[in-house]
Amino acid sequence: MTMDMHPGADRLAALVRGVPDDALGRGTPCSEYTVGDLLDHVSGFAVGIAAAGRKDVDGMKAPSPGRATDLGEGWRTRIPAELLALASTWDDPAAYEGTTGGPLDMPAEIAAVVGIEELCIHGWDLARALGEPFAVTTAELDVLERFFSLFGPDERGSAYDPPVKSSTTDLLARAIALSGRDPGWRP
């Protein structure tokens, strides 16, 4: 089964291109990241998950800890290009076969699920920090539900805060709450 990463990659790329310099130090709903830190993390996951889809063990790296100081020059064009490459890699049905290999070896299909989760959750983080609207497709919502059903609260590791209690019927807001973020977060 293939998944279309283009909607999430395109949305996030548009947000990245629109980040003003004075926003890099702003907080985000992802409590440990400023906007600049989040952008560095987005770059790292885009490169890493694209490499996983190509089974390019040499191209895989551990997820970036997210440091604005590592953004470098030209990030407004580089990161969108990395996001497009990520989405294009997973257009190939062979990307979903076998395991990814590398430092975070997992079934390739799960790596694709992680890719969509990262595009959606961190896209929402960036949109909120910038005060921009954000929406996802029904297919992406299905993937988010699948992702968060893969592990229980004790299996979340350090990547997510505990789920936030939410009584909303909005499916994106529920996924955001499951990620440990407050769906009502505002800058």
Coordinates of C-alpha atoms in Angstrom, one line a residue:
M1 CA 0.0 0.0 0.0
T2 CA 1.5 3.4 -1.0
M3 CA 0.7 6.7 0.7
D4 CA 0.8 10.1 -0.8
M5 CA 3.2 12.3 1.0
H6 CA 2.9 15.2 -1.5
P7 CA 0.0 17.0 0.3
G8 CA 1.9 17.1 3.6
A9 CA 5.2 17.9 2.0
D10 CA 3.7 20.7 -0.2
R11 CA 1.9 22.2 2.8
L12 CA 5.0 22.2 5.0
A13 CA 7.2 23.5 2.2
A14 CA 4.9 26.5 1.7
L15 CA 5.1 27.2 5.4
V16 CA 8.9 26.9 5.5
R17 CA 9.2 29.3 2.5
G18 CA 7.1 31.9 4.4
V19 CA 9.0 31.9 7.7
P20 CA 10.2 35.4 8.4
D21 CA 13.7 35.8 10.0
D22 CA 12.2 37.4 13.1
A23 CA 10.1 34.2 13.7
L24 CA 13.1 31.9 14.2
G25 CA 13.3 32.4 17.9
R26 CA 9.5 32.0 18.5
G27 CA 8.2 29.2 20.6
T28 CA 6.2 26.3 19.1
P29 CA 3.6 23.9 20.4
C30 CA 6.5 21.3 20.4
S31 CA 7.8 22.6 23.8
E32 CA 11.5 21.9 23.3
Y33 CA 11.7 23.7 19.9
T34 CA 11.8 27.2 18.7
V35 CA 10.8 27.8 15.1
G36 CA 14.4 27.6 14.1
D37 CA 15.0 24.4 16.0
L38 CA 11.9 22.9 14.4
L39 CA 13.0 23.8 10.9
D40 CA 16.3 22.0 11.5
H41 CA 14.4 19.0 12.8
V42 CA 12.2 19.1 9.7
S43 CA 15.3 19.1 7.5
G44 CA 16.7 16.1 9.3
F45 CA 13.6 14.0 9.2
A46 CA 13.0 14.8 5.5
V47 CA 16.5 13.6 4.6
G48 CA 16.4 10.6 6.9
I49 CA 13.0 9.3 5.9
A50 CA 13.7 9.8 2.2
A51 CA 16.9 7.8 2.6
A52 CA 14.9 5.1 4.4
G53 CA 12.6 4.8 1.5
R54 CA 15.5 4.4 -0.9
K55 CA 17.2 1.9 1.5
D56 CA 20.2 4.2 1.4
V57 CA 21.8 3.3 4.7
D58 CA 24.7 5.7 4.1
G59 CA 22.2 8.6 3.7
M60 CA 20.3 7.8 6.9
K61 CA 21.2 9.7 10.0
A62 CA 19.8 9.8 13.4
P63 CA 17.0 12.4 13.7
S64 CA 18.3 15.9 14.1
P65 CA 18.0 17.1 17.7
G66 CA 16.7 20.3 16.1
R67 CA 19.1 23.3 16.5
A68 CA 18.5 26.6 14.8
T69 CA 22.2 27.2 14.7
D70 CA 22.6 24.2 12.3
L71 CA 20.1 25.6 9.7
G72 CA 22.8 27.1 7.5
E73 CA 22.3 29.4 4.5
G74 CA 19.5 28.9 2.0
W75 CA 17.3 26.9 4.3
R76 CA 14.1 28.5 2.8
T77 CA 14.9 26.7 -0.5
R78 CA 16.8 23.7 0.7
I79 CA 14.2 22.4 3.2
P80 CA 11.3 22.6 0.7
A81 CA 13.5 20.7 -1.8
E82 CA 14.2 18.1 0.8
L83 CA 10.5 17.8 1.5
L84 CA 9.7 17.3 -2.2
A85 CA 12.4 14.6 -2.4
L86 CA 10.9 12.9 0.6
A87 CA 7.5 12.8 -1.0
S88 CA 8.8 11.7 -4.4
T89 CA 10.8 8.8 -2.9
W90 CA 7.7 7.3 -1.4
D91 CA 5.9 7.5 -4.8
D92 CA 7.9 4.3 -5.7
P93 CA 6.1 1.2 -4.5
A94 CA 9.5 -0.4 -3.9
A95 CA 10.0 2.1 -1.1
Y96 CA 7.4 0.2 1.0
E97 CA 9.1 -3.2 0.6
G98 CA 11.2 -4.9 3.3
T99 CA 12.9 -2.9 6.0
T100 CA 14.7 0.4 6.0
G101 CA 18.0 -0.7 7.4
G102 CA 20.2 1.8 9.0
P103 CA 20.2 3.2 12.6
L104 CA 16.4 3.1 13.0
D105 CA 15.7 -0.2 11.2
M106 CA 12.0 -0.8 10.9
P107 CA 9.5 -2.1 8.3
A108 CA 9.5 0.3 5.4
E109 CA 5.7 0.8 5.5
I110 CA 6.0 2.0 9.1
A111 CA 8.7 4.4 8.0
A112 CA 6.2 5.9 5.6
V113 CA 3.6 6.2 8.4
V114 CA 6.3 8.0 10.5
G115 CA 6.9 10.3 7.5
I116 CA 3.3 11.3 7.2
E117 CA 3.1 11.8 11.0
E118 CA 6.1 14.1 11.0
L119 CA 4.8 16.1 8.0
C120 CA 1.4 16.6 9.7
I121 CA 2.3 17.1 13.3
H122 CA 5.3 19.3 12.7
G123 CA 3.4 21.1 9.9
W124 CA 0.8 21.9 12.5
D125 CA 3.5 23.0 15.0
L126 CA 5.0 25.4 12.4
A127 CA 1.6 26.7 11.3
R128 CA 0.5 27.4 14.9
A129 CA 3.8 29.2 15.7
L130 CA 3.3 31.4 12.6
G131 CA -0.4 32.0 13.2
E132 CA -1.3 30.3 9.9
P133 CA -4.2 28.0 9.2
F134 CA -3.6 24.3 8.9
A135 CA -5.6 21.3 7.6
V136 CA -4.8 17.8 6.6
T137 CA -6.5 15.3 4.2
T138 CA -8.7 12.5 5.3
A139 CA -6.1 10.0 4.2
E140 CA -3.5 11.7 6.4
L141 CA -5.9 11.6 9.3
D142 CA -6.2 7.9 8.8
V143 CA -2.4 7.5 8.9
L144 CA -2.2 9.7 12.1
E145 CA -4.8 7.5 13.8
R146 CA -2.8 4.4 12.7
F147 CA 0.5 5.9 14.0
F148 CA -0.8 6.8 17.4
S149 CA -2.5 3.3 17.8
L150 CA 0.9 1.6 17.3
F151 CA 2.1 2.3 20.9
G152 CA 0.6 3.0 24.2
P153 CA 1.4 5.8 26.7
D154 CA 4.2 3.8 28.2
E155 CA 5.8 3.1 24.9
R156 CA 6.1 6.7 23.7
G157 CA 9.7 7.3 24.7
S158 CA 11.0 10.9 24.8
A159 CA 9.6 11.9 21.4
Y160 CA 6.1 12.8 22.7
D161 CA 4.7 14.3 25.9
P162 CA 1.8 12.4 27.5
P163 CA -1.4 12.7 25.5
V164 CA -3.4 15.9 26.3
K165 CA -7.0 15.2 27.4
S166 CA -9.4 16.5 24.7
S167 CA -13.1 16.1 24.2
T168 CA -13.1 17.6 20.7
T169 CA -14.7 15.8 17.8
D170 CA -12.2 17.4 15.4
L171 CA -10.0 14.5 14.2
L172 CA -6.9 16.6 13.6
A173 CA -7.2 18.2 17.1
R174 CA -7.5 14.7 18.5
A175 CA -4.3 13.6 16.8
I176 CA -2.6 16.7 18.0
A177 CA -3.7 15.9 21.6
L178 CA -2.5 12.3 21.2
S179 CA 0.9 13.8 20.2
G180 CA 1.1 15.5 23.6
R181 CA 0.3 19.0 22.3
D182 CA -2.5 21.3 23.3
P183 CA -4.8 21.6 20.3
G184 CA -5.7 25.1 21.4
W185 CA -2.0 26.3 21.6
R186 CA -1.5 29.9 20.4
P187 CA 1.7 31.9 20.2

